[in-house]
CSV table of C-alpha atoms in Angstrom, one decimal:
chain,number,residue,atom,x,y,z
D,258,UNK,CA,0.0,0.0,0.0
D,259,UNK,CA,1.3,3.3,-1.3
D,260,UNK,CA,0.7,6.3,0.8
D,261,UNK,CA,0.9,10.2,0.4
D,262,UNK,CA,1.1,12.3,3.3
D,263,UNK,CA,0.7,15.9,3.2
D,264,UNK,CA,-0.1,18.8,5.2
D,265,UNK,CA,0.8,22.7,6.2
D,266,UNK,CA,3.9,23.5,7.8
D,267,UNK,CA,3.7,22.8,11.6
D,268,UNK,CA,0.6,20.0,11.0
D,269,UNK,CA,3.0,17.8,12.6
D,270,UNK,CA,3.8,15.7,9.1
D,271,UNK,CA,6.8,13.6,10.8
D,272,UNK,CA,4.5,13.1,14.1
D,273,UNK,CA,2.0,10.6,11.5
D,274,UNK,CA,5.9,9.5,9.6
D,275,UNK,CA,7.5,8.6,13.3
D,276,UNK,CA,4.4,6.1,14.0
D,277,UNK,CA,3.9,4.3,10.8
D,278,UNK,CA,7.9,3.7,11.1
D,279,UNK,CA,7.8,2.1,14.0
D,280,UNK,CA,4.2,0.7,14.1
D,281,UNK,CA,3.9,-0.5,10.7
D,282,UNK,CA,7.9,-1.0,9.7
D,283,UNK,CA,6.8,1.8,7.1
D,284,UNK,CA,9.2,2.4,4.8
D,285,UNK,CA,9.1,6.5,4.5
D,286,UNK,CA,10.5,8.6,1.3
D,287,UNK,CA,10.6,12.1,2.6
D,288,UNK,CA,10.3,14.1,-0.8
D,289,UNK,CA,12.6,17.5,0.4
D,290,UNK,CA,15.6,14.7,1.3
D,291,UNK,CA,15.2,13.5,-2.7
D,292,UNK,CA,15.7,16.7,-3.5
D,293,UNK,CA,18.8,17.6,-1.8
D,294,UNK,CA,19.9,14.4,-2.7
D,295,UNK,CA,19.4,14.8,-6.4
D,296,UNK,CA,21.4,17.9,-6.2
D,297,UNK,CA,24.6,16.2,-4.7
D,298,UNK,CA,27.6,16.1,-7.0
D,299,UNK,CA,27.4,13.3,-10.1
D,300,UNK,CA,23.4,13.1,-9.4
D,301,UNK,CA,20.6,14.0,-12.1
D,302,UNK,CA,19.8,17.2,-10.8
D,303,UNK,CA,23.3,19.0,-9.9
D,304,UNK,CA,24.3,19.7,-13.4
D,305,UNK,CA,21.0,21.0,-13.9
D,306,UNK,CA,21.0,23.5,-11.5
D,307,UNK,CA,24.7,24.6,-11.8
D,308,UNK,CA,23.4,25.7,-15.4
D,309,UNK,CA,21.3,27.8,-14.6
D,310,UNK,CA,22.2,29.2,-11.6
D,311,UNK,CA,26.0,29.5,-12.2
D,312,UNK,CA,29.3,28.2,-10.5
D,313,UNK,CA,29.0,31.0,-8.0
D,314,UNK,CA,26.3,28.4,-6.0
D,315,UNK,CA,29.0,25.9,-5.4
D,316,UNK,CA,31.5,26.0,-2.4
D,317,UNK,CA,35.5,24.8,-2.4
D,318,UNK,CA,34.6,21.3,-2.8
D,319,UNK,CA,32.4,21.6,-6.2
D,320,UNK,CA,29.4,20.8,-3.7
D,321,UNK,CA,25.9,23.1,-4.0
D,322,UNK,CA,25.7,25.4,-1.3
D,323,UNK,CA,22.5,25.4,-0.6
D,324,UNK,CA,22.5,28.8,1.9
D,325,UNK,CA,23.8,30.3,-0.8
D,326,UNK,CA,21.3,29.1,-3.5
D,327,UNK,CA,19.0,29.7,-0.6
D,328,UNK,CA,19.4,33.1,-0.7
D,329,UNK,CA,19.1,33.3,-4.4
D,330,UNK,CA,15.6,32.3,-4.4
D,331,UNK,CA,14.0,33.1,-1.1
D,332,UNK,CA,12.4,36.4,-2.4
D,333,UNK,CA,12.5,35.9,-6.2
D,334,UNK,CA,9.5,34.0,-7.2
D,335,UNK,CA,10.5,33.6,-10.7
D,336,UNK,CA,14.1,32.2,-9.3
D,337,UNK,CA,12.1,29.7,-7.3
D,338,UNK,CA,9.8,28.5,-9.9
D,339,UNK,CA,13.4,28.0,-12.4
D,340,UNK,CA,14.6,25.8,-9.7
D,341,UNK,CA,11.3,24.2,-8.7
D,342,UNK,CA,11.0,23.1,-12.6
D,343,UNK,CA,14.7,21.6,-12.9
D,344,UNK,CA,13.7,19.6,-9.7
D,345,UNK,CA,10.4,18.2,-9.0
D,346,UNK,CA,10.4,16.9,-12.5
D,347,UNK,CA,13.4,14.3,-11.2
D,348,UNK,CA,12.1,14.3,-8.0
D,349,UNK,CA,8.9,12.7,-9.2
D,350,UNK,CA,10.8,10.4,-11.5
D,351,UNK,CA,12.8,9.2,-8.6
D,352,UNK,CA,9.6,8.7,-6.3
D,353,UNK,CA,8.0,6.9,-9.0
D,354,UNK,CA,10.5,4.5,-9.9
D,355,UNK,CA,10.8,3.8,-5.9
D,356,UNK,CA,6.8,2.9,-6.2
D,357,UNK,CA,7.4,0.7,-9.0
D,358,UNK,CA,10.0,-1.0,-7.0
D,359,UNK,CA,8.0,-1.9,-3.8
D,360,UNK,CA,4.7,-2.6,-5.7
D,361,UNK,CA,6.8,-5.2,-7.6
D,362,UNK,CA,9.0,-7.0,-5.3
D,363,UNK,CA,7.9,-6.1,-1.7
D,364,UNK,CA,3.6,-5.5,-2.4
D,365,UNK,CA,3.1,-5.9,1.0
D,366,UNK,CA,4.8,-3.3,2.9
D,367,UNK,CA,3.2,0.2,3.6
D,368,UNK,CA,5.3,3.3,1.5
D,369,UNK,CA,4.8,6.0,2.9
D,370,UNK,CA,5.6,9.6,0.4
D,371,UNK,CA,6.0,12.5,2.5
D,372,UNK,CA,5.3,16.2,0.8
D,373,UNK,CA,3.9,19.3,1.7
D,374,UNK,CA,3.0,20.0,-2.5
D,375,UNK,CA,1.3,15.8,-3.5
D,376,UNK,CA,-1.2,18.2,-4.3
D,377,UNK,CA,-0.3,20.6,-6.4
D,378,UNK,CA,2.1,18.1,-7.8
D,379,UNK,CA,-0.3,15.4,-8.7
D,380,UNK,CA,0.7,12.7,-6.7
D,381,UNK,CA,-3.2,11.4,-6.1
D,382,UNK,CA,-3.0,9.4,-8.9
D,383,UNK,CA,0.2,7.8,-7.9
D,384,UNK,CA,-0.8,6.7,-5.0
D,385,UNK,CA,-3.2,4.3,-3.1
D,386,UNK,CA,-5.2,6.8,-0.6
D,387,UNK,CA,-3.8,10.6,0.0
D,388,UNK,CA,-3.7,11.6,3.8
D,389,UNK,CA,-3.7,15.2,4.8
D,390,UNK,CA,-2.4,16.4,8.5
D,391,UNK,CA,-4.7,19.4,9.7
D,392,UNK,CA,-4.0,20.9,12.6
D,393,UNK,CA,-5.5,24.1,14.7
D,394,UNK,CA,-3.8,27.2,13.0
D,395,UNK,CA,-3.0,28.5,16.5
D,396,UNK,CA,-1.6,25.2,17.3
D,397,UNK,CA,0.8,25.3,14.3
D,398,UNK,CA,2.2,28.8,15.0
D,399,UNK,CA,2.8,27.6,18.7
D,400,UNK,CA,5.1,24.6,17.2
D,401,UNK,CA,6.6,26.9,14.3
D,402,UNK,CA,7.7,29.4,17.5
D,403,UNK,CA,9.4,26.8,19.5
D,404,UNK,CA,10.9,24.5,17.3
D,405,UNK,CA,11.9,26.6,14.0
D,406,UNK,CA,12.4,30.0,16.2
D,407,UNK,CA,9.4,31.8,14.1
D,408,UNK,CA,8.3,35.2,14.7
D,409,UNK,CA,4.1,34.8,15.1
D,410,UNK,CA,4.1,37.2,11.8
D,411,UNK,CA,6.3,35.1,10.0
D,412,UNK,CA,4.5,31.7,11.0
D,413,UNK,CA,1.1,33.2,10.1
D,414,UNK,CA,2.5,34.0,6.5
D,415,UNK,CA,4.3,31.1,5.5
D,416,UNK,CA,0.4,29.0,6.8
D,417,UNK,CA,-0.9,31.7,5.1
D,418,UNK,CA,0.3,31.0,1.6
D,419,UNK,CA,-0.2,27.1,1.7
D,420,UNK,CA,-3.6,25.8,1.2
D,421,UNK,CA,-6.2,26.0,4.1
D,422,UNK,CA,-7.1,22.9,6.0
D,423,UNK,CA,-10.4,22.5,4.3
D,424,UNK,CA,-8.3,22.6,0.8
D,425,UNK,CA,-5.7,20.0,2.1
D,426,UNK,CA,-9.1,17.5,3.4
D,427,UNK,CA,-11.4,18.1,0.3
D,428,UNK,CA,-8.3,16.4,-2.0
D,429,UNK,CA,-7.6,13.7,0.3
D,430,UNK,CA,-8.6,10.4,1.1
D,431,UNK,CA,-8.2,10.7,4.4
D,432,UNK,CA,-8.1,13.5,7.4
D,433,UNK,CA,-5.7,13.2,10.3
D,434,UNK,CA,-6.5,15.9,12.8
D,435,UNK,CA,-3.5,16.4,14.9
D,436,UNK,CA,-4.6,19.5,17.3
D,437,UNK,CA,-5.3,17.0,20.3
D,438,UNK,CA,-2.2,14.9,21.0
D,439,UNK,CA,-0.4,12.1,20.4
D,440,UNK,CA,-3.1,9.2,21.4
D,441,UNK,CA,-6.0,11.3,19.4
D,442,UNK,CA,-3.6,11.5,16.6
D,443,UNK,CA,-2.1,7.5,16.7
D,444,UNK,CA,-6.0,6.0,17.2
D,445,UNK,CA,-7.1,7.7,14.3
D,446,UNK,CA,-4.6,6.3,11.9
D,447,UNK,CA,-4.6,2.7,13.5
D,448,UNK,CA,-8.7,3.0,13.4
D,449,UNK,CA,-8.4,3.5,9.7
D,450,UNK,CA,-5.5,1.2,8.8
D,451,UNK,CA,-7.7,-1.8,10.9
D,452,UNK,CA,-10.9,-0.2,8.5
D,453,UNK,CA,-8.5,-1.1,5.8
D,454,UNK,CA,-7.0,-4.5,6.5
D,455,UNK,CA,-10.1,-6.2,7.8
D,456,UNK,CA,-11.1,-5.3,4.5
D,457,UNK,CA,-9.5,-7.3,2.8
């Protein structure tokens, strides 16, 4: 069984990853580590990039430096959109051929695809059931503050220009709401995995 898992920042994403790893020996393809990884030296995506960006991103040992490149992008919305075209092309490539893999020779163990954008990517088609993470905006700004340092203003934009929770649940399969701790959060997904395999 193939699952997407998306969500706002600070839904609490790797809360849902953390149990399905250990509960369910999920195996768990986090789509931002592809990413980086595709951008390492000799992979698809690092020639790519060093095109159109310049040699001026790399540091003394060739490698990407991705504070750098960073910095390039983080206000430039065309920038972004250059580099988010080089990458999620191979990133979906990767993720695909990884689904092809597991469907083939291991069917019966849960993948797990982790992204904040399966949505506006078009991942639903790729996989078996899309879950979304929603959580209580106020909650999220409380987690963004203490474990990313956030300003309130600057937690409140970033939520602000992701979809809404209502967005994330009307294109999923399923809803995880994760504003009432870990228990609340845990039964829910074992309710609906035990909905699943009695099933069939």
């Amino acid at each position: 069984m193939i699952i997407g898992v998306t969500g706002g920042v600070g839904a609490g994403k790797s809360t849902i990853l953390d149990y399905l790893k250990s509960e369910y020996h999920a195996y768990i393809i986090m789509a931002d580590d592809v990413a980086k990884d595709l951008m390492n030296l000799g992979q698809t995506g690092y020639d790519a990039v060093v095109s159109e960006f310049g040699s001026e991103i790399l540091d003394a040992d060739k490698m990407i430096d991705r504070p750098k490149l960073s910095s390039i992008v983080f206000n430039n919305d065309e920038k972004l959109e250059r580099l988010n075209n080089l990458i999620h092309p191979l990133v979906k490539d990767y993720i695909l051929e990884k689904f092809d893999f597991y469907r083939t020779y291991i069917p019966d163990r849960i993948v797990v695809l982790e992204a904040a954008l399966l949505i506006e990517e078009g991942y639903k088609e790729f996989v078996d059931e899309l879950w979304a993470v929603i959580t209580n905006t106020d909650v999220r700004i409380q987690r963004l503050k203490e474990t990313r340092g956030y300003s309130e203003e600057k937690a409140r934009s970033i939520i602000d220009n992701q979809l809404s929770n209502e967005e994330f649940a009307a294109n999923s399969d399923f809803v995880i709401n994760n504003s009432y701790g870990l228990e609340a959060t845990q039964k829910q997904i074992k309710d609906h995995l035990d909905r699943i395999i009695n099933q069939q």
